[in-house]
Tab-separated table of C-alpha atoms (C1' of nucleotides) and ligand atoms in Angstrom:
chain	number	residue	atom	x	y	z
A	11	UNK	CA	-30.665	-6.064	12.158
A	12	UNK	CA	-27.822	-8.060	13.578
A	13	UNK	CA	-28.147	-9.934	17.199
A	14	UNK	CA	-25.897	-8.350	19.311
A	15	UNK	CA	-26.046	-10.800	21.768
A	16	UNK	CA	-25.084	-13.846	19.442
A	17	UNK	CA	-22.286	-11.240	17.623
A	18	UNK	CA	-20.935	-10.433	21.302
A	19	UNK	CA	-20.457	-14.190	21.951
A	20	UNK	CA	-19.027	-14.977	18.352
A	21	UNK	CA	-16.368	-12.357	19.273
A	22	UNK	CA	-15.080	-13.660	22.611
A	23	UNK	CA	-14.976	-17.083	20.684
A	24	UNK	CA	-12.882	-15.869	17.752
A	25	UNK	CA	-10.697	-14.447	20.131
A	26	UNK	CA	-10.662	-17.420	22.513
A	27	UNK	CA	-10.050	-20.018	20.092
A	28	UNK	CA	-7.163	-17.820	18.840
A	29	UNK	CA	-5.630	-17.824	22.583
A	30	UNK	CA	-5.748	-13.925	22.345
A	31	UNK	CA	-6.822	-12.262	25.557
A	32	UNK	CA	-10.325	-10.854	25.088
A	33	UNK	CA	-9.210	-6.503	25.219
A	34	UNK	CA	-11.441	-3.485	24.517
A	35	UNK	CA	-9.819	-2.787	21.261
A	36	UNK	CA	-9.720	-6.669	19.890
A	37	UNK	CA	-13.449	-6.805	20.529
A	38	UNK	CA	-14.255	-3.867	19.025
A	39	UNK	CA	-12.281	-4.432	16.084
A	40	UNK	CA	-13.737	-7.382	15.442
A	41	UNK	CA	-16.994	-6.570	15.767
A	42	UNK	CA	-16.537	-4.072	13.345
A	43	UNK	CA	-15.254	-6.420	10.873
A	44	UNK	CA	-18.430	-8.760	11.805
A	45	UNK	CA	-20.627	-6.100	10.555
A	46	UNK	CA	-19.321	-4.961	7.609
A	47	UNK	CA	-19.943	-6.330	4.587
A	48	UNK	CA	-17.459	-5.212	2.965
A	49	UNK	CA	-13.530	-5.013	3.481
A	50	UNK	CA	-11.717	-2.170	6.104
A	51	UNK	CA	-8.490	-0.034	5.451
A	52	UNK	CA	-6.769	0.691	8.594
A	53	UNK	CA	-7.972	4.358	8.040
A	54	UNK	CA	-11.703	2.780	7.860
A	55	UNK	CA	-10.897	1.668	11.395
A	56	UNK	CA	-9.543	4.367	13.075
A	57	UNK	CA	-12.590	6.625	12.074
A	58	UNK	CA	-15.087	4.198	13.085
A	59	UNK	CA	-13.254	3.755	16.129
A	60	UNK	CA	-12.739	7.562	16.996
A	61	UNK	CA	-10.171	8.590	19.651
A	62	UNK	CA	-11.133	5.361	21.878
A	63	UNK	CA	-7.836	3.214	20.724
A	64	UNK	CA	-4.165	4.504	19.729
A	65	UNK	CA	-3.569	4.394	16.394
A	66	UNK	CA	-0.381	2.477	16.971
A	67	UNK	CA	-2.810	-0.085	18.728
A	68	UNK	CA	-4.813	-0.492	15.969
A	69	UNK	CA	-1.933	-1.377	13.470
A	70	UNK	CA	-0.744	-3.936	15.754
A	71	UNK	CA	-4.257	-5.167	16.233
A	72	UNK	CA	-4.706	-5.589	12.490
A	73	UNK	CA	-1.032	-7.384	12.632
A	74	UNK	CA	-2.000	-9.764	15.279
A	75	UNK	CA	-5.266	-10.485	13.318
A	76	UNK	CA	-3.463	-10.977	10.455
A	77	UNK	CA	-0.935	-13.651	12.145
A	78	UNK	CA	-3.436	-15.540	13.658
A	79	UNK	CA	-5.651	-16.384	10.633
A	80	UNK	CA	-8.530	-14.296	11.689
A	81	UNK	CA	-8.423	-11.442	8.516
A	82	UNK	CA	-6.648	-12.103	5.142
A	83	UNK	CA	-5.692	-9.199	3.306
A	84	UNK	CA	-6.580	-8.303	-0.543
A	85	UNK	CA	-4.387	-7.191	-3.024
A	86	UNK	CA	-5.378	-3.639	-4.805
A	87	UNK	CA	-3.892	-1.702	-8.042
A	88	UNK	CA	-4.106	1.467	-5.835
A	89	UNK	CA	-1.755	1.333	-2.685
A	90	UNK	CA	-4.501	0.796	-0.287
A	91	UNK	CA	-3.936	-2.204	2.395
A	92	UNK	CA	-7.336	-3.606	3.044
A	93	UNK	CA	-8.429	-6.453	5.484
A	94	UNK	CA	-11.360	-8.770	5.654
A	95	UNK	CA	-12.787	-11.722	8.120
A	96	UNK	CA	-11.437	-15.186	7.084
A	97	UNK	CA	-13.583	-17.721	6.845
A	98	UNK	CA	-13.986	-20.211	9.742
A	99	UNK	CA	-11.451	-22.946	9.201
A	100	UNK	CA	-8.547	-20.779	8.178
A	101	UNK	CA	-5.605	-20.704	11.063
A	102	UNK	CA	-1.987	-19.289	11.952
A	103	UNK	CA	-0.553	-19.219	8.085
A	104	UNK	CA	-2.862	-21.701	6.637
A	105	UNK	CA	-5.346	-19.496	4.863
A	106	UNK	CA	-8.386	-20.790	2.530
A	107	UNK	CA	-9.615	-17.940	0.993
A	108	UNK	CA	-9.265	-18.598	-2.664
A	109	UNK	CA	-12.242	-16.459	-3.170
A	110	UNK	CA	-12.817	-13.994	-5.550
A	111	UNK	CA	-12.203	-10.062	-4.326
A	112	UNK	CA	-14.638	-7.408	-5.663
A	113	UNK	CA	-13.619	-3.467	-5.750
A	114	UNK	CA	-16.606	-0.982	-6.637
A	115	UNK	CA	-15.073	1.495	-8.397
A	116	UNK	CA	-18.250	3.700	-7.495
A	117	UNK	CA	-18.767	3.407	-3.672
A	118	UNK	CA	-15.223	1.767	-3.073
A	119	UNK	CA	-16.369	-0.876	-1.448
A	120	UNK	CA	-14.415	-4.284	-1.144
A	121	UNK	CA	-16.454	-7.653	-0.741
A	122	UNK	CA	-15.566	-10.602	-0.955
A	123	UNK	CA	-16.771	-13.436	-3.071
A	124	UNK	CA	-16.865	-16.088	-0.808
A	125	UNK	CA	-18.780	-18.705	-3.217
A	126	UNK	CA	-16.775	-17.818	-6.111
A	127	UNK	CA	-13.377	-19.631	-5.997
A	128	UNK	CA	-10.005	-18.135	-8.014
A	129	UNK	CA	-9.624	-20.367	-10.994
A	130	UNK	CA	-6.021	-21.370	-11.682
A	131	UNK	CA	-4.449	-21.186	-14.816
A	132	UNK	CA	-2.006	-22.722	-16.733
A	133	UNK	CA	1.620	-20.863	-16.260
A	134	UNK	CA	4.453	-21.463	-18.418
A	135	UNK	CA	7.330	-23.448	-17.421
A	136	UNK	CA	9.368	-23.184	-14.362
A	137	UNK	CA	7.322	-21.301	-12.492
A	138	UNK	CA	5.876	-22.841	-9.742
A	139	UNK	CA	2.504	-21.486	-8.258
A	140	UNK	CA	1.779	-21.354	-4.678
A	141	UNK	CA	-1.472	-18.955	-4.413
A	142	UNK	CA	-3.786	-17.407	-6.641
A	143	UNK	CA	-5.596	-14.182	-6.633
A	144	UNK	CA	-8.451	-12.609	-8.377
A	145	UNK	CA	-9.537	-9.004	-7.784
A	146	UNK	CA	-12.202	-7.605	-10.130
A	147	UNK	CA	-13.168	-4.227	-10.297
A	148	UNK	CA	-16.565	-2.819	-11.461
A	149	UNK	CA	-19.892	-1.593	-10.129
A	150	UNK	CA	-22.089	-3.499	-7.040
A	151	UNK	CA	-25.585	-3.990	-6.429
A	152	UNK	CA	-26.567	-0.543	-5.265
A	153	UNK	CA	-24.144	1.251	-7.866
A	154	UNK	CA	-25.241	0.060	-11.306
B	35	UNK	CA	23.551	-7.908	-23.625
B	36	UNK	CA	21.260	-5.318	-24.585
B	37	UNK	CA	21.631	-3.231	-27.232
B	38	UNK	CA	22.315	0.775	-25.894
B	39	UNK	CA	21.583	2.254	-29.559
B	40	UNK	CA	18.473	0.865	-30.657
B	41	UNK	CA	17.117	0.871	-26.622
B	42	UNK	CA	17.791	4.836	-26.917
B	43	UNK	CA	16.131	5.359	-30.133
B	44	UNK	CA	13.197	2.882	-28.741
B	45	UNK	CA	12.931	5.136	-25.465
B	46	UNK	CA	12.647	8.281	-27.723
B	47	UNK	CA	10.273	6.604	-29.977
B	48	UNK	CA	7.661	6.091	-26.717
B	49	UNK	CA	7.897	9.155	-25.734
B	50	UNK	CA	7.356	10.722	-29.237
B	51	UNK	CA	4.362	8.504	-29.676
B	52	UNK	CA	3.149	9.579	-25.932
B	53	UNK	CA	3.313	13.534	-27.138
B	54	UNK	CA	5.906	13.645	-24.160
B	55	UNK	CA	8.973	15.698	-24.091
B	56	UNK	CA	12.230	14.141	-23.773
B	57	UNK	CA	14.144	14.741	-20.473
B	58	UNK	CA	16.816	13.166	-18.565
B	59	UNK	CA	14.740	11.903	-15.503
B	60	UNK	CA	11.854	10.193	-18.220
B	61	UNK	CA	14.685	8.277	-20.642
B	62	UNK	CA	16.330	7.135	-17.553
B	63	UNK	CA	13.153	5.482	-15.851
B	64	UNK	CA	12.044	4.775	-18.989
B	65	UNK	CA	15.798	2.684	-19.647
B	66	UNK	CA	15.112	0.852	-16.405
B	67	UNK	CA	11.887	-0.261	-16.807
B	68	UNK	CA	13.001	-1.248	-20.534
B	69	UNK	CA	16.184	-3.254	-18.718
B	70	UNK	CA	14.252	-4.840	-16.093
B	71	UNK	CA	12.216	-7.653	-17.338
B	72	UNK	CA	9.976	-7.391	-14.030
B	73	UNK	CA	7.949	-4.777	-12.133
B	74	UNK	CA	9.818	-1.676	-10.473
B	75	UNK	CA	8.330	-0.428	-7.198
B	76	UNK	CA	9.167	3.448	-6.780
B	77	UNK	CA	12.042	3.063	-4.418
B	78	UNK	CA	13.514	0.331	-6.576
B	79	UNK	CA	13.858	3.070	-9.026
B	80	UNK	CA	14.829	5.529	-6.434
B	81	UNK	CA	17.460	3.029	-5.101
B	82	UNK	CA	18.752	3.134	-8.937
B	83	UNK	CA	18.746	6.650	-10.000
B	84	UNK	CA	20.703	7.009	-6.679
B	85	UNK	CA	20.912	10.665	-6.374
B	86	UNK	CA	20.208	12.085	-9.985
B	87	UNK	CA	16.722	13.008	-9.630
B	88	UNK	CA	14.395	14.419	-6.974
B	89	UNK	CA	11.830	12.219	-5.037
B	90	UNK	CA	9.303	14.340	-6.186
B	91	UNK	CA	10.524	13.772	-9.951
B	92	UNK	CA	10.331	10.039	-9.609
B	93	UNK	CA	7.071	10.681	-8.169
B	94	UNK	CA	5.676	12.625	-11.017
B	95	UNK	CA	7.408	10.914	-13.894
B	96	UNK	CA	5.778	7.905	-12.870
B	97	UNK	CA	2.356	9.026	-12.609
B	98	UNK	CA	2.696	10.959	-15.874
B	99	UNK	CA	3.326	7.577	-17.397
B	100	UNK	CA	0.508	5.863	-15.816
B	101	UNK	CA	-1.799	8.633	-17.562
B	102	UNK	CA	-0.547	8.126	-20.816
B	103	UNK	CA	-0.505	4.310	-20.607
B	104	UNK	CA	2.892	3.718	-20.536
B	105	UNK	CA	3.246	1.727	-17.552
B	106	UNK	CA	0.290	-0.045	-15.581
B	107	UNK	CA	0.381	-0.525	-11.663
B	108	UNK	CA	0.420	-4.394	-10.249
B	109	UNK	CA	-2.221	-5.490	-7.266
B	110	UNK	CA	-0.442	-6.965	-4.399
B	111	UNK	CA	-1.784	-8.027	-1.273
B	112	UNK	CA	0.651	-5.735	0.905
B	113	UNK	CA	1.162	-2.265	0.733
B	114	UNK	CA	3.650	-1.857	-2.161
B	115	UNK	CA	3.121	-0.179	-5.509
B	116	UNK	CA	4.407	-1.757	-8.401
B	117	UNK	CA	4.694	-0.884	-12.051
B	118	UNK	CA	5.492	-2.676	-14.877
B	119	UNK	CA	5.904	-1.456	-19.063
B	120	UNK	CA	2.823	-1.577	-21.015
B	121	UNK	CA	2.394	-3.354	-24.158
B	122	UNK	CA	2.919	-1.352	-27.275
B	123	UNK	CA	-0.994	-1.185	-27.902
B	124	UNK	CA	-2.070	0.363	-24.512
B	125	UNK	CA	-3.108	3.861	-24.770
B	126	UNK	CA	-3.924	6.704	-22.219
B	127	UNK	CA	-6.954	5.618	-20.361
B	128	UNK	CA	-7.584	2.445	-21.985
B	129	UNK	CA	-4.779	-1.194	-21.558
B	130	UNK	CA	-4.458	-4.265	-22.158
B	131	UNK	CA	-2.986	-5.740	-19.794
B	132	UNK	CA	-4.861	-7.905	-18.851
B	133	UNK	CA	-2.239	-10.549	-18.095
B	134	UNK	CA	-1.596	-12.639	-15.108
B	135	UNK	CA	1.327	-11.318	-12.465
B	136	UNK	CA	3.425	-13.775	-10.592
B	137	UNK	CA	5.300	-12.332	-7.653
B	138	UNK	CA	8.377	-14.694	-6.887
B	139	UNK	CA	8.329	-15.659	-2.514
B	140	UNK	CA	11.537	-16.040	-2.583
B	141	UNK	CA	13.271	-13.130	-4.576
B	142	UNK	CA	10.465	-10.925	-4.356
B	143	UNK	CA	10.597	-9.774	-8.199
B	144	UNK	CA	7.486	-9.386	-9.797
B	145	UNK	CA	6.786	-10.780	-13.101
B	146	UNK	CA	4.245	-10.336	-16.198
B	147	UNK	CA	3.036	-13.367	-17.768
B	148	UNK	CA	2.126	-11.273	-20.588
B	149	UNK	CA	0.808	-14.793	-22.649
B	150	UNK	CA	-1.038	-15.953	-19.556
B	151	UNK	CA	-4.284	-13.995	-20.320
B	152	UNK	CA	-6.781	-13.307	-17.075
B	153	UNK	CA	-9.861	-15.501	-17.199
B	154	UNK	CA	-13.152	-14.054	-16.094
B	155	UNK	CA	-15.306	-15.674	-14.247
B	156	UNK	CA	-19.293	-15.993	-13.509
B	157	UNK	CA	-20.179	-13.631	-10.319
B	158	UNK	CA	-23.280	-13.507	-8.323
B	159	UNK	CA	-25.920	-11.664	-9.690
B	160	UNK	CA	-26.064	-7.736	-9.600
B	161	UNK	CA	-22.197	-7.344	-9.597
B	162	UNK	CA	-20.833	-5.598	-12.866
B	163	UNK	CA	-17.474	-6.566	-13.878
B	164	UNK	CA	-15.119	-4.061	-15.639
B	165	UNK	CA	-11.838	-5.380	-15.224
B	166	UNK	CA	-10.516	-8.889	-13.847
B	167	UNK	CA	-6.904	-8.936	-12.351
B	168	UNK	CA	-4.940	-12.054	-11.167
B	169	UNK	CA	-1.688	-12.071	-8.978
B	170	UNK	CA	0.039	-15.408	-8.419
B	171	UNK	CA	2.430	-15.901	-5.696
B	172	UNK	CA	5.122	-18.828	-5.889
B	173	UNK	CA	8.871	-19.556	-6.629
B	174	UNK	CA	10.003	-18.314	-10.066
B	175	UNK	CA	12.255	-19.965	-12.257
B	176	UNK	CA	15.438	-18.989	-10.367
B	177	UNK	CA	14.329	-19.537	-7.298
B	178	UNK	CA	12.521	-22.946	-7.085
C	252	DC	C1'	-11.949	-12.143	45.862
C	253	DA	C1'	-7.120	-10.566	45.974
C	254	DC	C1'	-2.469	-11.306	43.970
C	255	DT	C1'	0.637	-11.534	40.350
C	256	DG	C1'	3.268	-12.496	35.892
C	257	DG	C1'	2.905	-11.629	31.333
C	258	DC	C1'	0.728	-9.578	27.608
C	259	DA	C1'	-1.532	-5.390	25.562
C	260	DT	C1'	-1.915	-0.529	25.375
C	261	DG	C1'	-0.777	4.446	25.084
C	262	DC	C1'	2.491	7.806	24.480
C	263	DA	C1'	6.377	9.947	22.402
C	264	DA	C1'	9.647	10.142	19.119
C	265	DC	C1'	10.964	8.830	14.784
C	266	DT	C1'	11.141	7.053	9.811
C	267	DT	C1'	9.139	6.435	5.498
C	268	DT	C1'	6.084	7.640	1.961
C	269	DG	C1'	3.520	10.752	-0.650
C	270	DT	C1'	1.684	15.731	-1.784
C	271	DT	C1'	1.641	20.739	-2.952
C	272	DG	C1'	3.213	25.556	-4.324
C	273	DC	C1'	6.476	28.054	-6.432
C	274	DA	C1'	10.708	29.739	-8.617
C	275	DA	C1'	14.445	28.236	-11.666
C	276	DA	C1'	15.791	25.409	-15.505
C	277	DA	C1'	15.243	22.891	-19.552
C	278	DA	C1'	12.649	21.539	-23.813
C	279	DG	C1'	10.279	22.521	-28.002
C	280	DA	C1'	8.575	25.739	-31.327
C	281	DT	C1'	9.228	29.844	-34.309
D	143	DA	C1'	18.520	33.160	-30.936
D	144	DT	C1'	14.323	34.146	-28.613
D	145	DC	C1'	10.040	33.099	-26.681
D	146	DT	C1'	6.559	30.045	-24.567
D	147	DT	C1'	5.396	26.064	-22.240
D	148	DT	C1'	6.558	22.226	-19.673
D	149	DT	C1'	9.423	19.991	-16.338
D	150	DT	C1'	12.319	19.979	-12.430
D	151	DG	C1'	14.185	20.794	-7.682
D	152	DC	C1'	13.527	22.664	-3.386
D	153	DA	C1'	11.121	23.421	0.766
D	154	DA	C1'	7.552	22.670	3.573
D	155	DC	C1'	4.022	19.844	4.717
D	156	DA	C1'	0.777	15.747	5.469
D	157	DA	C1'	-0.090	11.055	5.892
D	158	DA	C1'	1.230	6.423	6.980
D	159	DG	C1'	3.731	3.224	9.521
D	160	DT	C1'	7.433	1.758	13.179
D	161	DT	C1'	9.863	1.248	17.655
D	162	DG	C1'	11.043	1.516	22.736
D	163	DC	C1'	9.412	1.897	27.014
D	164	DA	C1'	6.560	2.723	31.100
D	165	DT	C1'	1.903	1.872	32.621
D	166	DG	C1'	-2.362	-0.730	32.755
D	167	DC	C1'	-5.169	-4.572	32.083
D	168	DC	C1'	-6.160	-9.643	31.470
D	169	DA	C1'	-6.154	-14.404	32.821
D	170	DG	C1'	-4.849	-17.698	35.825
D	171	DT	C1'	-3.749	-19.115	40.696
D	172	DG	C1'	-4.758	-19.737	45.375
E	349	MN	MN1	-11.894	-12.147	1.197
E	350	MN	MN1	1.941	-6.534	-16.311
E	351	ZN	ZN1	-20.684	0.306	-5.117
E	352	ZN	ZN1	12.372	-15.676	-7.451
DNA sequence: CACTGGCATGCAACTTTGTTGCAAAAAGAT
DNA sequence: ATCTTTTTGCAACAAAGTTGCATGCCAGTG
């Protein structure tokens, strides 16, 4: 059971320390990404959210998000876009979630590793690496 | 300079082997993918084809070589679907690809490091891996 | 608490991307 | 050359994402 009062504070921080103005749809957007587990589509969203926010809010909610530091988003084989909370010390295009992604290829479900860090590998020469990423598919806890 | 006789003969040869039947719209995706030493992303091949073939073709062509394991789809962290050639011992349902993908900042082409092999990694417990898939981002050798 | 400038939202209209059913055309087999 | 099966193009549709603009709400000021 999560604390809704400490989750309701958390929010207007995150949002604060961002210098974003505290709105219906930032809050609850957030707090839906503080509750999940997991990683959210835009679609995710929208039905969660029902017909309280435009849809056209949402995507620039997700885009503002995004800019700020507050979500990263994970890359997928399929053409899905999904989004999940950054951890606390990333900011506006610093991000330092070298974490490992997880897709269960049962429930669908995205989570992120957050204790397992992307190894990086050896790449032949000229390129020159800036990020690495590590998605692995396969079954979770409650699907095996 | 590629070679136009021996590409055609190799482009008839995979889909021979892939118990496909030869048409205009396959050899000609087939020929860019073969030219291209990077990933294609449908409108790239759209963009190419110009006018020859029907959206829907593209559409179709590319998802029937998907299912025969012609081609394999890239992750990336925004929306766009790419695809890039197999190698010549992937087979419908099952690849091998399990090479690492470099996406160039700068020019945007996507590249497989088909001799930088994936490394797997420990997870937490209760997670079962299937398949481990890395994307690196950076400046390619034309670029940096 | 009321006022106000600037930012966020909703709406409408539009573009882009992807899907489906069906008839015509092309490919492969005999 | 003829027949059967597969592939293609077209049309219509559905889903996903974008943009401009008027209205509404937020945060700061007095
Ligand atoms: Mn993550
Ligand atoms: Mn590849
Ligand atoms: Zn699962
Ligand atoms: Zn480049």
């Amino acid at each position: 059971m999560v604390n809704v009062f400490t989750m309701d504070a958390q929010i207007d921080e995150i949002l604060r320390k961002n210098q974003l103005s505290v709105t219906g749809s930032r809050k609850r957007i957030l707090e839906l990404f503080l509750m999940s587990n997991g990683a959210l589509a835009h679609g995710d969203i929208e039905k969660k959210t029902g017909e309280k926010f435009d849809r056209v809010t949402v995507y620039r909610t997700l885009q503002t998000f995004l800019e700020k530091g507050i979500i990263h988003n994970i890359p997928t084989a399929d053409n899905s876009v999904l989004y999940a909370l950054c951890k606390d010390d990333c900011s506006e295009g610093h991000h330092h979630d070298n974490h490992v992604h997880f897709i269960c290829s049962e429930c669908g479900k995205t989570i992120c590793l957050a204790d397992v860090t992307v190894p990086e590998v050896k790449l032949p020469g000229g390129f020159l690496p800036h990020e690495y990423q590590m998605v692995v598919t396969g079954l979770c806890k409650e699907c095996r």
